[in-house]
Amino acid sequence: MILLPCLWRCRRADISLYFPRPDLVSGSPFYKDPGIWRDALIYFMLVSALASPYLYRLSAAHERSGRDLVLVLDASGSMAESGFDRNEPDKRKFDVVKSIVSDFIKRRYDDNIGVVVFGTFAFTASPVTYDLNSLNQILDMVDVGIAGQNTAIGEGIAQAVRSLGFGHAKEKMIILLTDGRHNSGSVSPAEAVEEAKKKGVKIYAVGIGKKGEFDEEILKRAANESGGKIFSAIDAEALKSVYKTIDGLEPSPLRSEDRTERRPLYIYPLLVALALLGGRVYFVSAYPWRRS
C-alpha cells in the first residue's frame, strides 16, 4: 500500500535516462559521424594490405641477341686459398672469382646464361636463363667444397654440355675456369670435349694461378679441339681482362620466353591505414574532449 502513491507519481513523470557523457547521445544518425567513416576506412585498408594484392604484367616473347653460355666454375678445396687479389690479399680465390663472374654476367644482358659447379663431381647450379638477377643470387650462394674437394674437369664440361642441350641459340659456348688438375670423376676431359664437339659447343678455358698449378695441356686441348680459346690469369686483374676479352664475342639471335612480372601492392593500403591511424591518435591526444 505504501508503494501505491509512488506508482501513481511514476506514471505521470517523464522518463529520463542519465549519461555521464550526454554529448555522445545526439539526435544525428551514426553515418553522419566522420569518425565512423574514418575507422571503417582504416579497417578496410588494413584488410586490403593483409590480402597482399599484386599487379601482374606479362612480357611477351621477343627476339634477343646473344648466345647460350654456361659458366663452369671450379669449387674444389684449392679455391679457398687466398692471395689471388693483390688489393685484397686475405680474400679467398673463389670469392674473387665469383665477384668477377658476377660483373661479367651483368654485362651479358642479351645472353642465356647457366652455371655449372664442379669439384669431386659436377652439378648444374642454374640452367641457362635470361633472368640474370636470379642467376647472380644463385651464384652468391655457391661456395667452396659444395661439390667436394677434388677436381673433376671432365664432369664439369660434360654437365655443361647437357645443360646447353635445353637452349635455343645457334651459338653455344662454355667458359671453363679452374685452378687445378683433373683428378676425379667418371668422365675424362677428352670424352667430355668430344661430346662438346659433336654438339657444336665452343670451350673457352681459363686457368688461374701460376704456370704449372693448373693443367694447361688439358685446357689447351679442350679449347683447340672445340674451336675456342685458352686463357690464363695469374691474379684478379688478369682475370678481369680475360672476361673483358670474352665479353667482346659476337652475339647470335636468341628468342626469349614469355615472362610474367609480379609487383606487390600491399604497401599502398598499409601506408594509408597507418596515416589515418596516426591522425586519429594525434587528434585524440591533442583534443581529448572531442573523442571521435
PDB file of C-alpha atoms in Angstrom:
ATOM      1  CA  MET A   1       0.000   0.000   0.000  1.00  0.00           C
ATOM      2  CA  ILE A   2       2.868   2.330   0.738  1.00  0.00           C
ATOM      3  CA  LEU A   3       4.108   1.971  -2.903  1.00  0.00           C
ATOM      4  CA  LEU A   4       0.764   2.932  -4.494  1.00  0.00           C
ATOM      5  CA  PRO A   5       1.383   6.713  -4.339  1.00  0.00           C
ATOM      6  CA  CYS A   6       4.822   6.132  -5.863  1.00  0.00           C
ATOM      7  CA  LEU A   7       3.350   4.147  -8.745  1.00  0.00           C
ATOM      8  CA  TRP A   8       0.847   6.920  -9.406  1.00  0.00           C
ATOM      9  CA  ARG A   9       3.578   9.602  -9.480  1.00  0.00           C
ATOM     10  CA  CYS A  10       5.892   7.497 -11.645  1.00  0.00           C
ATOM     11  CA  ARG A  11       3.208   7.105 -14.298  1.00  0.00           C
ATOM     12  CA  ARG A  12       2.850  10.890 -14.528  1.00  0.00           C
ATOM     13  CA  ALA A  13       6.607  11.657 -14.572  1.00  0.00           C
ATOM     14  CA  ASP A  14       8.630  11.932 -17.752  1.00  0.00           C
ATOM     15  CA  ILE A  15      11.002   9.031 -18.372  1.00  0.00           C
ATOM     16  CA  SER A  16      14.657  10.138 -18.184  1.00  0.00           C
ATOM     17  CA  LEU A  17      17.972   8.388 -18.825  1.00  0.00           C
ATOM     18  CA  TYR A  18      21.148   9.637 -17.234  1.00  0.00           C
ATOM     19  CA  PHE A  19      24.560   9.509 -19.045  1.00  0.00           C
ATOM     20  CA  PRO A  20      27.903  10.846 -17.860  1.00  0.00           C
ATOM     21  CA  ARG A  21      28.643  11.952 -21.465  1.00  0.00           C
ATOM     22  CA  PRO A  22      25.434  13.405 -22.926  1.00  0.00           C
ATOM     23  CA  ASP A  23      27.444  14.693 -25.914  1.00  0.00           C
ATOM     24  CA  LEU A  24      27.742  11.087 -27.137  1.00  0.00           C
ATOM     25  CA  VAL A  25      23.987  10.737 -27.422  1.00  0.00           C
ATOM     26  CA  SER A  26      22.792  13.090 -30.094  1.00  0.00           C
ATOM     27  CA  GLY A  27      19.951  13.140 -32.470  1.00  0.00           C
ATOM     28  CA  SER A  28      22.230  12.832 -35.526  1.00  0.00           C
ATOM     29  CA  PRO A  29      22.349   9.458 -37.363  1.00  0.00           C
ATOM     30  CA  PHE A  30      25.562   7.455 -36.852  1.00  0.00           C
ATOM     31  CA  TYR A  31      26.508   7.692 -40.515  1.00  0.00           C
ATOM     32  CA  LYS A  32      26.955  11.455 -40.175  1.00  0.00           C
ATOM     33  CA  ASP A  33      29.793  10.935 -37.710  1.00  0.00           C
ATOM     34  CA  PRO A  34      33.088  11.332 -39.658  1.00  0.00           C
ATOM     35  CA  GLY A  35      34.889   9.223 -37.060  1.00  0.00           C
ATOM     36  CA  ILE A  36      32.811   6.189 -38.051  1.00  0.00           C
ATOM     37  CA  TRP A  37      33.847   6.513 -41.693  1.00  0.00           C
ATOM     38  CA  ARG A  38      37.477   7.104 -40.766  1.00  0.00           C
ATOM     39  CA  ASP A  39      37.618   3.955 -38.613  1.00  0.00           C
ATOM     40  CA  ALA A  40      35.859   1.952 -41.324  1.00  0.00           C
ATOM     41  CA  LEU A  41      38.406   3.153 -43.885  1.00  0.00           C
ATOM     42  CA  ILE A  42      41.304   2.198 -41.577  1.00  0.00           C
ATOM     43  CA  TYR A  43      39.821  -1.281 -41.173  1.00  0.00           C
ATOM     44  CA  PHE A  44      39.273  -1.658 -44.927  1.00  0.00           C
ATOM     45  CA  MET A  45      42.845  -0.582 -45.739  1.00  0.00           C
ATOM     46  CA  LEU A  46      44.334  -2.974 -43.188  1.00  0.00           C
ATOM     47  CA  VAL A  47      42.303  -5.867 -44.591  1.00  0.00           C
ATOM     48  CA  SER A  48      43.385  -4.906 -48.123  1.00  0.00           C
ATOM     49  CA  ALA A  49      47.043  -4.896 -47.070  1.00  0.00           C
ATOM     50  CA  LEU A  50      46.690  -8.302 -45.400  1.00  0.00           C
ATOM     51  CA  ALA A  51      45.195  -9.668 -48.634  1.00  0.00           C
ATOM     52  CA  SER A  52      48.600  -8.984 -50.310  1.00  0.00           C
ATOM     53  CA  PRO A  53      47.387  -7.693 -53.691  1.00  0.00           C
ATOM     54  CA  TYR A  54      49.736  -7.944 -56.687  1.00  0.00           C
ATOM     55  CA  LEU A  55      49.946  -6.301 -60.091  1.00  0.00           C
ATOM     56  CA  TYR A  56      50.838  -8.765 -62.852  1.00  0.00           C
ATOM     57  CA  ARG A  57      52.445  -7.729 -66.127  1.00  0.00           C
ATOM     58  CA  LEU A  58      53.114 -10.137 -68.968  1.00  0.00           C
ATOM     59  CA  SER A  59      56.244  -9.578 -71.053  1.00  0.00           C
ATOM     60  CA  ALA A  60      55.678 -11.196 -74.432  1.00  0.00           C
ATOM     61  CA  ALA A  61      58.351 -13.229 -76.199  1.00  0.00           C
ATOM     62  CA  HIS A  62      60.748 -11.166 -78.281  1.00  0.00           C
ATOM     63  CA  GLU A  63      63.961 -11.550 -80.176  1.00  0.00           C
ATOM     64  CA  ARG A  64      67.123 -11.178 -78.132  1.00  0.00           C
ATOM     65  CA  SER A  65      70.652 -11.036 -79.457  1.00  0.00           C
ATOM     66  CA  GLY A  66      73.050 -13.366 -77.683  1.00  0.00           C
ATOM     67  CA  ARG A  67      74.209 -16.925 -77.127  1.00  0.00           C
ATOM     68  CA  ASP A  68      73.642 -19.865 -74.837  1.00  0.00           C
ATOM     69  CA  LEU A  69      76.506 -19.749 -72.391  1.00  0.00           C
ATOM     70  CA  VAL A  70      77.381 -21.929 -69.398  1.00  0.00           C
ATOM     71  CA  LEU A  71      79.920 -20.790 -66.830  1.00  0.00           C
ATOM     72  CA  VAL A  72      81.751 -23.827 -65.438  1.00  0.00           C
ATOM     73  CA  LEU A  73      83.388 -22.970 -62.112  1.00  0.00           C
ATOM     74  CA  ASP A  74      85.918 -24.949 -60.117  1.00  0.00           C
ATOM     75  CA  ALA A  75      84.774 -25.075 -56.464  1.00  0.00           C
ATOM     76  CA  SER A  76      87.370 -27.582 -55.250  1.00  0.00           C
ATOM     77  CA  GLY A  77      89.285 -27.187 -51.999  1.00  0.00           C
ATOM     78  CA  SER A  78      92.169 -25.232 -53.544  1.00  0.00           C
ATOM     79  CA  MET A  79      89.786 -22.389 -54.448  1.00  0.00           C
ATOM     80  CA  ALA A  80      89.652 -21.492 -50.740  1.00  0.00           C
ATOM     81  CA  GLU A  81      93.245 -20.242 -50.868  1.00  0.00           C
ATOM     82  CA  SER A  82      93.873 -16.503 -50.517  1.00  0.00           C
ATOM     83  CA  GLY A  83      96.322 -14.134 -52.206  1.00  0.00           C
ATOM     84  CA  PHE A  84      94.800 -14.146 -55.716  1.00  0.00           C
ATOM     85  CA  ASP A  85      93.714 -10.499 -55.412  1.00  0.00           C
ATOM     86  CA  ARG A  86      96.670  -8.243 -54.617  1.00  0.00           C
ATOM     87  CA  ASN A  87      94.364  -5.457 -53.446  1.00  0.00           C
ATOM     88  CA  GLU A  88      92.586  -7.810 -51.033  1.00  0.00           C
ATOM     89  CA  PRO A  89      95.172 -10.481 -50.189  1.00  0.00           C
ATOM     90  CA  ASP A  90      93.026 -12.067 -47.466  1.00  0.00           C
ATOM     91  CA  LYS A  91      90.099 -12.654 -49.819  1.00  0.00           C
ATOM     92  CA  ARG A  92      89.568 -16.255 -50.940  1.00  0.00           C
ATOM     93  CA  LYS A  93      90.268 -17.106 -54.560  1.00  0.00           C
ATOM     94  CA  PHE A  94      86.729 -18.406 -55.074  1.00  0.00           C
ATOM     95  CA  ASP A  95      85.178 -15.192 -53.713  1.00  0.00           C
ATOM     96  CA  VAL A  96      87.327 -13.125 -56.082  1.00  0.00           C
ATOM     97  CA  VAL A  97      86.233 -15.312 -59.000  1.00  0.00           C
ATOM     98  CA  LYS A  98      82.556 -15.003 -58.038  1.00  0.00           C
ATOM     99  CA  SER A  99      82.822 -11.218 -57.920  1.00  0.00           C
ATOM    100  CA  ILE A 100      84.423 -11.014 -61.374  1.00  0.00           C
ATOM    101  CA  VAL A 101      81.999 -13.539 -62.861  1.00  0.00           C
ATOM    102  CA  SER A 102      79.052 -11.640 -61.356  1.00  0.00           C
ATOM    103  CA  ASP A 103      80.174  -8.432 -63.086  1.00  0.00           C
ATOM    104  CA  PHE A 104      80.563 -10.375 -66.338  1.00  0.00           C
ATOM    105  CA  ILE A 105      77.003 -11.725 -66.030  1.00  0.00           C
ATOM    106  CA  LYS A 106      75.587  -8.214 -65.539  1.00  0.00           C
ATOM    107  CA  ARG A 107      77.143  -7.110 -68.832  1.00  0.00           C
ATOM    108  CA  ARG A 108      75.769 -10.075 -70.790  1.00  0.00           C
ATOM    109  CA  TYR A 109      72.165  -8.869 -70.848  1.00  0.00           C
ATOM    110  CA  ASP A 110      71.453 -10.488 -74.226  1.00  0.00           C
ATOM    111  CA  ASP A 111      72.742 -13.954 -73.306  1.00  0.00           C
ATOM    112  CA  ASN A 112      71.079 -17.033 -71.895  1.00  0.00           C
ATOM    113  CA  ILE A 113      73.493 -17.981 -69.111  1.00  0.00           C
ATOM    114  CA  GLY A 114      73.746 -21.006 -66.837  1.00  0.00           C
ATOM    115  CA  VAL A 115      76.170 -22.055 -64.101  1.00  0.00           C
ATOM    116  CA  VAL A 116      77.760 -25.468 -63.529  1.00  0.00           C
ATOM    117  CA  VAL A 117      79.906 -26.077 -60.446  1.00  0.00           C
ATOM    118  CA  PHE A 118      82.378 -28.924 -60.131  1.00  0.00           C
ATOM    119  CA  GLY A 119      84.684 -30.435 -57.540  1.00  0.00           C
ATOM    120  CA  THR A 120      84.721 -34.186 -56.945  1.00  0.00           C
ATOM    121  CA  PHE A 121      81.525 -34.224 -59.038  1.00  0.00           C
ATOM    122  CA  ALA A 122      79.620 -31.642 -61.079  1.00  0.00           C
ATOM    123  CA  PHE A 123      76.097 -30.257 -60.864  1.00  0.00           C
ATOM    124  CA  THR A 124      74.007 -27.551 -62.514  1.00  0.00           C
ATOM    125  CA  ALA A 125      73.616 -24.654 -60.093  1.00  0.00           C
ATOM    126  CA  SER A 126      71.396 -22.825 -62.597  1.00  0.00           C
ATOM    127  CA  PRO A 127      70.059 -23.884 -66.016  1.00  0.00           C
ATOM    128  CA  VAL A 128      70.511 -21.440 -68.886  1.00  0.00           C
ATOM    129  CA  THR A 129      68.305 -18.413 -68.241  1.00  0.00           C
ATOM    130  CA  TYR A 130      67.963 -14.767 -69.250  1.00  0.00           C
ATOM    131  CA  ASP A 131      66.941 -13.857 -65.672  1.00  0.00           C
ATOM    132  CA  LEU A 132      70.398 -12.599 -64.774  1.00  0.00           C
ATOM    133  CA  ASN A 133      69.384 -11.160 -61.392  1.00  0.00           C
ATOM    134  CA  SER A 134      68.260 -14.575 -60.174  1.00  0.00           C
ATOM    135  CA  LEU A 135      71.394 -16.106 -61.672  1.00  0.00           C
ATOM    136  CA  ASN A 136      73.619 -13.799 -59.632  1.00  0.00           C
ATOM    137  CA  GLN A 137      71.666 -14.626 -56.472  1.00  0.00           C
ATOM    138  CA  ILE A 138      72.264 -18.334 -57.089  1.00  0.00           C
ATOM    139  CA  LEU A 139      75.941 -17.685 -57.777  1.00  0.00           C
ATOM    140  CA  ASP A 140      76.222 -15.862 -54.460  1.00  0.00           C
ATOM    141  CA  MET A 141      75.040 -18.990 -52.599  1.00  0.00           C
ATOM    142  CA  VAL A 142      77.637 -21.303 -54.180  1.00  0.00           C
ATOM    143  CA  ASP A 143      80.729 -21.929 -52.054  1.00  0.00           C
ATOM    144  CA  VAL A 144      83.972 -23.876 -51.973  1.00  0.00           C
ATOM    145  CA  GLY A 145      83.542 -27.592 -51.296  1.00  0.00           C
ATOM    146  CA  ILE A 146      79.874 -27.670 -52.289  1.00  0.00           C
ATOM    147  CA  ALA A 147      80.742 -30.375 -54.857  1.00  0.00           C
ATOM    148  CA  GLY A 148      83.629 -31.955 -52.965  1.00  0.00           C
ATOM    149  CA  GLN A 149      87.326 -31.190 -52.613  1.00  0.00           C
ATOM    150  CA  ASN A 150      88.763 -32.791 -55.793  1.00  0.00           C
ATOM    151  CA  THR A 151      88.849 -31.563 -59.412  1.00  0.00           C
ATOM    152  CA  ALA A 152      86.655 -33.352 -61.973  1.00  0.00           C
ATOM    153  CA  ILE A 153      87.189 -31.203 -65.075  1.00  0.00           C
ATOM    154  CA  GLY A 154      85.647 -33.820 -67.381  1.00  0.00           C
ATOM    155  CA  GLU A 155      82.481 -33.971 -65.270  1.00  0.00           C
ATOM    156  CA  GLY A 156      82.202 -30.174 -65.354  1.00  0.00           C
ATOM    157  CA  ILE A 157      82.420 -29.990 -69.152  1.00  0.00           C
ATOM    158  CA  ALA A 158      80.010 -32.906 -69.643  1.00  0.00           C
ATOM    159  CA  GLN A 159      77.434 -31.375 -67.289  1.00  0.00           C
ATOM    160  CA  ALA A 160      77.664 -28.041 -69.115  1.00  0.00           C
ATOM    161  CA  VAL A 161      77.096 -29.737 -72.488  1.00  0.00           C
ATOM    162  CA  ARG A 162      73.955 -31.374 -71.077  1.00  0.00           C
ATOM    163  CA  SER A 163      72.707 -28.009 -69.793  1.00  0.00           C
ATOM    164  CA  LEU A 164      73.234 -26.422 -73.210  1.00  0.00           C
ATOM    165  CA  GLY A 165      71.040 -29.105 -74.761  1.00  0.00           C
ATOM    166  CA  PHE A 166      67.996 -27.237 -73.428  1.00  0.00           C
ATOM    167  CA  GLY A 167      68.946 -23.907 -75.058  1.00  0.00           C
ATOM    168  CA  HIS A 168      67.776 -22.471 -78.395  1.00  0.00           C
ATOM    169  CA  ALA A 169      70.611 -20.196 -79.578  1.00  0.00           C
ATOM    170  CA  LYS A 170      72.618 -21.112 -82.650  1.00  0.00           C
ATOM    171  CA  GLU A 171      75.870 -20.429 -80.854  1.00  0.00           C
ATOM    172  CA  LYS A 172      76.624 -22.388 -77.685  1.00  0.00           C
ATOM    173  CA  MET A 173      79.633 -21.758 -75.517  1.00  0.00           C
ATOM    174  CA  ILE A 174      81.291 -22.910 -72.291  1.00  0.00           C
ATOM    175  CA  ILE A 175      83.638 -20.791 -70.191  1.00  0.00           C
ATOM    176  CA  LEU A 176      85.583 -23.247 -68.063  1.00  0.00           C
ATOM    177  CA  LEU A 177      87.549 -21.892 -65.102  1.00  0.00           C
ATOM    178  CA  THR A 178      89.863 -23.979 -62.941  1.00  0.00           C
ATOM    179  CA  ASP A 179      92.983 -23.643 -60.813  1.00  0.00           C
ATOM    180  CA  GLY A 180      93.902 -27.333 -60.655  1.00  0.00           C
ATOM    181  CA  ARG A 181      94.463 -30.628 -62.419  1.00  0.00           C
ATOM    182  CA  HIS A 182      91.890 -33.234 -63.351  1.00  0.00           C
ATOM    183  CA  ASN A 183      91.932 -35.952 -60.660  1.00  0.00           C
ATOM    184  CA  SER A 184      88.354 -37.137 -60.179  1.00  0.00           C
ATOM    185  CA  GLY A 185      85.123 -38.175 -61.886  1.00  0.00           C
ATOM    186  CA  SER A 186      83.934 -40.935 -64.207  1.00  0.00           C
ATOM    187  CA  VAL A 187      84.156 -38.775 -67.366  1.00  0.00           C
ATOM    188  CA  SER A 188      87.583 -37.877 -68.745  1.00  0.00           C
ATOM    189  CA  PRO A 189      88.227 -34.396 -70.181  1.00  0.00           C
ATOM    190  CA  ALA A 190      88.864 -35.975 -73.608  1.00  0.00           C
ATOM    191  CA  GLU A 191      85.455 -37.705 -73.605  1.00  0.00           C
ATOM    192  CA  ALA A 192      83.688 -34.526 -72.495  1.00  0.00           C
ATOM    193  CA  VAL A 193      85.416 -32.425 -75.168  1.00  0.00           C
ATOM    194  CA  GLU A 194      84.467 -34.958 -77.842  1.00  0.00           C
ATOM    195  CA  GLU A 195      80.816 -34.654 -76.805  1.00  0.00           C
ATOM    196  CA  ALA A 196      81.081 -30.858 -76.915  1.00  0.00           C
ATOM    197  CA  LYS A 197      82.465 -31.041 -80.475  1.00  0.00           C
ATOM    198  CA  LYS A 198      79.526 -33.217 -81.585  1.00  0.00           C
ATOM    199  CA  LYS A 199      77.066 -30.663 -80.191  1.00  0.00           C
ATOM    200  CA  GLY A 200      78.888 -27.687 -81.705  1.00  0.00           C
ATOM    201  CA  VAL A 201      79.853 -26.237 -78.328  1.00  0.00           C
ATOM    202  CA  LYS A 202      82.911 -23.998 -78.097  1.00  0.00           C
ATOM    203  CA  ILE A 203      85.010 -24.176 -74.949  1.00  0.00           C
ATOM    204  CA  TYR A 204      86.855 -21.153 -73.655  1.00  0.00           C
ATOM    205  CA  ALA A 205      89.218 -22.466 -70.989  1.00  0.00           C
ATOM    206  CA  VAL A 206      90.617 -20.237 -68.250  1.00  0.00           C
ATOM    207  CA  GLY A 207      93.414 -21.422 -65.979  1.00  0.00           C
ATOM    208  CA  ILE A 208      94.050 -19.280 -62.903  1.00  0.00           C
ATOM    209  CA  GLY A 209      97.163 -19.192 -60.776  1.00  0.00           C
ATOM    210  CA  LYS A 210     100.826 -19.703 -61.592  1.00  0.00           C
ATOM    211  CA  LYS A 211     102.044 -21.805 -64.501  1.00  0.00           C
ATOM    212  CA  GLY A 212     102.136 -25.453 -63.515  1.00  0.00           C
ATOM    213  CA  GLU A 213      99.399 -25.144 -60.889  1.00  0.00           C
ATOM    214  CA  PHE A 214      96.626 -25.830 -63.429  1.00  0.00           C
ATOM    215  CA  ASP A 215      96.596 -28.457 -66.184  1.00  0.00           C
ATOM    216  CA  GLU A 216      97.460 -26.305 -69.192  1.00  0.00           C
ATOM    217  CA  GLU A 217      97.613 -29.229 -71.638  1.00  0.00           C
ATOM    218  CA  ILE A 218      94.057 -30.349 -70.894  1.00  0.00           C
ATOM    219  CA  LEU A 219      92.739 -26.795 -71.153  1.00  0.00           C
ATOM    220  CA  LYS A 220      94.603 -26.167 -74.414  1.00  0.00           C
ATOM    221  CA  ARG A 221      93.261 -29.384 -75.945  1.00  0.00           C
ATOM    222  CA  ALA A 222      89.709 -28.585 -74.844  1.00  0.00           C
ATOM    223  CA  ALA A 223      89.859 -25.099 -76.359  1.00  0.00           C
ATOM    224  CA  ASN A 224      91.615 -26.004 -79.609  1.00  0.00           C
ATOM    225  CA  GLU A 225      89.519 -29.067 -80.441  1.00  0.00           C
ATOM    226  CA  SER A 226      86.223 -27.263 -79.842  1.00  0.00           C
ATOM    227  CA  GLY A 227      87.125 -24.077 -81.696  1.00  0.00           C
ATOM    228  CA  GLY A 228      87.523 -21.957 -78.584  1.00  0.00           C
ATOM    229  CA  LYS A 229      90.473 -20.289 -76.906  1.00  0.00           C
ATOM    230  CA  ILE A 230      92.627 -20.773 -73.825  1.00  0.00           C
ATOM    231  CA  PHE A 231      93.398 -18.006 -71.351  1.00  0.00           C
ATOM    232  CA  SER A 232      95.455 -17.804 -68.195  1.00  0.00           C
ATOM    233  CA  ALA A 233      95.265 -15.357 -65.302  1.00  0.00           C
ATOM    234  CA  ILE A 234      97.867 -15.110 -62.589  1.00  0.00           C
ATOM    235  CA  ASP A 235      95.814 -12.691 -60.473  1.00  0.00           C
ATOM    236  CA  ALA A 236      92.471 -10.902 -60.211  1.00  0.00           C
ATOM    237  CA  GLU A 237      93.360  -8.072 -62.604  1.00  0.00           C
ATOM    238  CA  ALA A 238      94.424 -10.540 -65.279  1.00  0.00           C
ATOM    239  CA  LEU A 239      91.186 -12.489 -64.805  1.00  0.00           C
ATOM    240  CA  LYS A 240      89.139  -9.313 -65.279  1.00  0.00           C
ATOM    241  CA  SER A 241      90.949  -8.749 -68.582  1.00  0.00           C
ATOM    242  CA  VAL A 242      90.169 -12.317 -69.664  1.00  0.00           C
ATOM    243  CA  TYR A 243      86.442 -11.862 -69.106  1.00  0.00           C
ATOM    244  CA  LYS A 244      86.502  -8.488 -70.881  1.00  0.00           C
ATOM    245  CA  THR A 245      88.033 -10.215 -73.902  1.00  0.00           C
ATOM    246  CA  ILE A 246      85.355 -12.911 -73.858  1.00  0.00           C
ATOM    247  CA  ASP A 247      82.727 -10.189 -73.421  1.00  0.00           C
ATOM    248  CA  GLY A 248      83.569  -8.873 -76.899  1.00  0.00           C
ATOM    249  CA  LEU A 249      82.487 -12.039 -78.708  1.00  0.00           C
ATOM    250  CA  GLU A 250      79.866 -11.691 -81.468  1.00  0.00           C
ATOM    251  CA  PRO A 251      76.257 -12.428 -80.400  1.00  0.00           C
ATOM    252  CA  SER A 252      73.714 -14.584 -82.246  1.00  0.00           C
ATOM    253  CA  PRO A 253      69.889 -14.312 -82.394  1.00  0.00           C
ATOM    254  CA  LEU A 254      68.040 -15.759 -79.428  1.00  0.00           C
ATOM    255  CA  ARG A 255      64.315 -15.749 -78.687  1.00  0.00           C
ATOM    256  CA  SER A 256      63.228 -15.198 -75.105  1.00  0.00           C
ATOM    257  CA  GLU A 257      60.203 -16.814 -73.497  1.00  0.00           C
ATOM    258  CA  ASP A 258      57.050 -15.158 -72.164  1.00  0.00           C
ATOM    259  CA  ARG A 259      57.632 -13.833 -68.674  1.00  0.00           C
ATOM    260  CA  THR A 260      55.205 -12.632 -66.009  1.00  0.00           C
ATOM    261  CA  GLU A 261      56.394  -9.892 -63.672  1.00  0.00           C
ATOM    262  CA  ARG A 262      54.697  -9.581 -60.280  1.00  0.00           C
ATOM    263  CA  ARG A 263      54.657  -6.312 -58.328  1.00  0.00           C
ATOM    264  CA  PRO A 264      53.368  -6.281 -54.709  1.00  0.00           C
ATOM    265  CA  LEU A 265      50.815  -3.536 -53.903  1.00  0.00           C
ATOM    266  CA  TYR A 266      50.114  -4.165 -50.200  1.00  0.00           C
ATOM    267  CA  ILE A 267      52.334  -1.256 -49.152  1.00  0.00           C
ATOM    268  CA  TYR A 268      49.887   1.362 -50.503  1.00  0.00           C
ATOM    269  CA  PRO A 269      46.779   0.469 -48.428  1.00  0.00           C
ATOM    270  CA  LEU A 270      49.075  -0.146 -45.458  1.00  0.00           C
ATOM    271  CA  LEU A 271      50.518   3.374 -45.713  1.00  0.00           C
ATOM    272  CA  VAL A 272      47.020   4.872 -45.973  1.00  0.00           C
ATOM    273  CA  ALA A 273      45.893   2.917 -42.890  1.00  0.00           C
ATOM    274  CA  LEU A 274      48.961   3.990 -40.902  1.00  0.00           C
ATOM    275  CA  ALA A 275      48.472   7.632 -41.902  1.00  0.00           C
ATOM    276  CA  LEU A 276      44.816   7.598 -40.839  1.00  0.00           C
ATOM    277  CA  LEU A 277      45.639   5.772 -37.624  1.00  0.00           C
ATOM    278  CA  GLY A 278      48.404   8.256 -36.845  1.00  0.00           C
ATOM    279  CA  GLY A 279      45.996  11.128 -37.440  1.00  0.00           C
ATOM    280  CA  ARG A 280      43.445   9.537 -35.133  1.00  0.00           C
ATOM    281  CA  VAL A 281      46.000   9.087 -32.334  1.00  0.00           C
ATOM    282  CA  TYR A 282      47.148  12.694 -32.707  1.00  0.00           C
ATOM    283  CA  PHE A 283      43.580  14.019 -32.695  1.00  0.00           C
ATOM    284  CA  VAL A 284      42.635  12.075 -29.557  1.00  0.00           C
ATOM    285  CA  SER A 285      45.780  13.145 -27.684  1.00  0.00           C
ATOM    286  CA  ALA A 286      45.565  16.800 -28.790  1.00  0.00           C
ATOM    287  CA  TYR A 287      41.806  17.172 -28.254  1.00  0.00           C
ATOM    288  CA  PRO A 288      40.793  14.692 -25.530  1.00  0.00           C
ATOM    289  CA  TRP A 289      37.416  16.361 -25.072  1.00  0.00           C
ATOM    290  CA  ARG A 290      36.492  15.645 -28.696  1.00  0.00           C
ATOM    291  CA  ARG A 291      36.978  11.887 -28.985  1.00  0.00           C
ATOM    292  CA  SER A 292      35.513  10.521 -32.165  1.00  0.00           C
TER     293      SER A 292
END
